[in-house]
Amino acid sequence: MVCGFRRQQLLLFLVWAYALSAVSSESLPPAVVVHGRRGRNSNINGMYIRDFTWQGQIGTCYKRGGSAGEQPIFLYFEGEWRLGPSPEQGSVWAFSRSSASSPLLIDAPWEVWDGQKVAEDRQIKVSDTSVVPPVPRLV
C-alpha cells in the first residue's frame, strides 16, 4: 500500500512538472523585437522568431535572418540573455545579465561590444511585436 501511494505521488508530481513546463513554454511569445541599438552592432535590431532547433541544448532561443545570404542572429538564454551569431560558437555581440524567464521581462541593461570594448547600452529593449508599425496596404 505504501509503495502504491508513493508511486501515485510520483506520478502526480511528474504530471504537475510536465504541465508546468508546458505552461511556461507556451507563455513565451512566438516572436520579439530587439530595438534601440545605434552605431556599431546595430544589426542586432530586428524581429526574432522562436527557434526550437536548440531545444535541450540551451534555454529559450529566438532567431533572426539567415535567408538570402543574411547572417542569422540569435537571441538566447544561457545563464543570461545573449545576442550573437550562434549559440554554439559562444561569441556574443551583446548580453544582459538578467535571469528573466522571458526576453520580454529582461530587467538588466544590455552590454554591447562597440568594436573596442564592452559598453552598457540602456537604449536596447526587447518588446513584443506590437512595436512594429503596420504596413499600409496599397490598393
Tab-separated table of C-alpha atoms in Angstrom:
chain	number	residue	atom	x	y	z
A	1	MET	CA	0.000	0.000	0.000
A	2	VAL	CA	2.771	2.452	0.899
A	3	CYS	CA	4.633	1.613	-2.291
A	4	GLY	CA	1.493	2.223	-4.359
A	5	PHE	CA	0.878	5.519	-2.576
A	6	ARG	CA	4.433	6.729	-3.275
A	7	ARG	CA	4.114	5.665	-6.890
A	8	GLN	CA	0.893	7.669	-7.153
A	9	GLN	CA	2.600	10.693	-5.555
A	10	LEU	CA	5.476	10.404	-8.013
A	11	LEU	CA	3.091	10.124	-10.944
A	12	LEU	CA	1.146	13.200	-9.782
A	13	PHE	CA	4.407	15.120	-9.366
A	14	LEU	CA	5.568	14.182	-12.876
A	15	VAL	CA	2.235	15.221	-14.387
A	16	TRP	CA	2.389	18.524	-12.465
A	17	ALA	CA	6.004	19.169	-13.564
A	18	TYR	CA	5.146	18.424	-17.205
A	19	ALA	CA	2.108	20.718	-17.077
A	20	LEU	CA	4.176	23.480	-15.501
A	21	SER	CA	6.859	23.233	-18.177
A	22	ALA	CA	4.230	23.300	-20.932
A	23	VAL	CA	2.596	26.386	-19.437
A	24	SER	CA	5.889	28.252	-19.086
A	25	SER	CA	6.909	27.284	-22.628
A	26	GLU	CA	3.573	28.375	-24.065
A	27	SER	CA	3.687	31.705	-22.239
A	28	LEU	CA	6.774	32.723	-24.186
A	29	PRO	CA	6.000	34.940	-27.177
A	30	PRO	CA	6.388	33.385	-30.625
A	31	ALA	CA	8.318	36.467	-31.785
A	32	VAL	CA	10.001	39.505	-30.217
A	33	VAL	CA	11.581	42.714	-31.476
A	34	VAL	CA	15.008	43.939	-30.396
A	35	HIS	CA	15.303	47.702	-30.919
A	36	GLY	CA	17.177	50.799	-29.799
A	37	ARG	CA	20.771	49.969	-30.718
A	38	ARG	CA	22.559	52.643	-32.724
A	39	GLY	CA	26.036	52.562	-34.266
A	40	ARG	CA	28.274	49.510	-34.206
A	41	ASN	CA	26.376	46.221	-33.888
A	42	SER	CA	23.041	47.885	-34.655
A	43	ASN	CA	22.452	44.795	-36.803
A	44	ILE	CA	21.102	43.170	-33.621
A	45	ASN	CA	17.927	45.261	-34.087
A	46	GLY	CA	15.075	43.369	-35.711
A	47	MET	CA	12.380	40.755	-35.322
A	48	TYR	CA	13.328	37.405	-33.820
A	49	ILE	CA	11.180	34.277	-34.171
A	50	ARG	CA	11.161	31.446	-31.642
A	51	ASP	CA	13.631	28.737	-32.682
A	52	PHE	CA	13.200	25.213	-31.300
A	53	THR	CA	16.289	23.830	-33.100
A	54	TRP	CA	18.430	24.244	-29.976
A	55	GLN	CA	15.833	22.886	-27.523
A	56	GLY	CA	17.516	20.826	-24.823
A	57	GLN	CA	20.960	22.271	-25.565
A	58	ILE	CA	20.337	25.819	-24.322
A	59	GLY	CA	17.439	27.739	-22.833
A	60	THR	CA	14.882	29.719	-24.780
A	61	CYS	CA	16.080	30.715	-28.249
A	62	TYR	CA	14.940	33.122	-30.965
A	63	LYS	CA	16.436	33.583	-34.443
A	64	ARG	CA	16.554	36.491	-36.877
A	65	GLY	CA	17.502	36.264	-40.534
A	66	GLY	CA	19.535	33.516	-42.087
A	67	SER	CA	17.952	33.539	-45.530
A	68	ALA	CA	19.087	35.075	-48.814
A	69	GLY	CA	22.684	35.345	-47.665
A	70	GLU	CA	21.815	37.194	-44.459
A	71	GLN	CA	23.775	36.008	-41.426
A	72	PRO	CA	21.459	34.644	-38.726
A	73	ILE	CA	21.497	36.288	-35.326
A	74	PHE	CA	20.269	34.528	-32.213
A	75	LEU	CA	18.694	35.851	-29.028
A	76	TYR	CA	19.007	33.107	-26.456
A	77	PHE	CA	19.205	32.351	-22.764
A	78	GLU	CA	22.238	30.603	-21.321
A	79	GLY	CA	22.560	31.821	-17.744
A	80	GLU	CA	21.966	35.332	-19.123
A	81	TRP	CA	20.327	36.710	-22.267
A	82	ARG	CA	22.701	36.863	-25.243
A	83	LEU	CA	22.678	38.146	-28.818
A	84	GLY	CA	25.159	36.670	-31.261
A	85	PRO	CA	25.901	34.699	-34.416
A	86	SER	CA	25.406	31.232	-32.899
A	87	PRO	CA	24.603	29.683	-29.527
A	88	GLU	CA	27.136	27.008	-30.476
A	89	GLN	CA	30.138	29.320	-31.018
A	90	GLY	CA	29.923	31.132	-27.711
A	91	SER	CA	30.857	34.547	-29.117
A	92	VAL	CA	28.276	37.241	-28.450
A	93	TRP	CA	27.772	40.811	-29.584
A	94	ALA	CA	25.547	41.804	-26.671
A	95	PHE	CA	24.364	40.348	-23.383
A	96	SER	CA	22.145	41.196	-20.431
A	97	ARG	CA	22.901	39.730	-17.017
A	98	SER	CA	19.221	39.021	-16.476
A	99	SER	CA	17.816	35.660	-15.444
A	100	ALA	CA	14.294	36.576	-16.592
A	101	SER	CA	12.294	33.631	-17.907
A	102	SER	CA	11.129	35.595	-20.968
A	103	PRO	CA	13.009	38.099	-23.122
A	104	LEU	CA	10.096	40.487	-22.526
A	105	LEU	CA	10.974	40.521	-18.821
A	106	ILE	CA	14.686	41.330	-19.115
A	107	ASP	CA	15.402	43.613	-16.175
A	108	ALA	CA	19.115	44.395	-16.585
A	109	PRO	CA	20.827	46.714	-19.069
A	110	TRP	CA	22.355	45.315	-22.226
A	111	GLU	CA	26.119	45.401	-22.680
A	112	VAL	CA	27.371	45.568	-26.267
A	113	TRP	CA	30.724	45.137	-27.967
A	114	ASP	CA	31.372	48.511	-29.642
A	115	GLY	CA	34.466	47.432	-31.577
A	116	GLN	CA	36.931	48.315	-28.833
A	117	LYS	CA	35.261	47.455	-25.546
A	118	VAL	CA	32.055	46.250	-23.982
A	119	ALA	CA	29.818	49.210	-23.146
A	120	GLU	CA	26.430	49.421	-21.469
A	121	ASP	CA	23.578	50.469	-23.759
A	122	ARG	CA	20.376	51.322	-21.888
A	123	GLN	CA	18.565	52.105	-25.175
A	124	ILE	CA	18.295	48.434	-26.201
A	125	LYS	CA	14.886	46.959	-25.488
A	126	VAL	CA	13.134	43.688	-26.259
A	127	SER	CA	9.434	44.165	-26.963
A	128	ASP	CA	6.512	42.213	-28.304
A	129	THR	CA	5.723	42.599	-31.986
A	130	SER	CA	3.158	45.354	-31.347
A	131	VAL	CA	6.039	47.886	-31.564
A	132	VAL	CA	6.302	47.168	-35.301
A	133	PRO	CA	4.149	49.680	-37.166
A	134	PRO	CA	1.570	48.218	-39.520
A	135	VAL	CA	2.458	48.247	-43.208
A	136	PRO	CA	-0.034	50.287	-45.211
A	137	ARG	CA	-1.840	48.364	-47.918
A	138	LEU	CA	-1.580	49.705	-51.413
A	139	VAL	CA	-4.819	49.329	-53.279
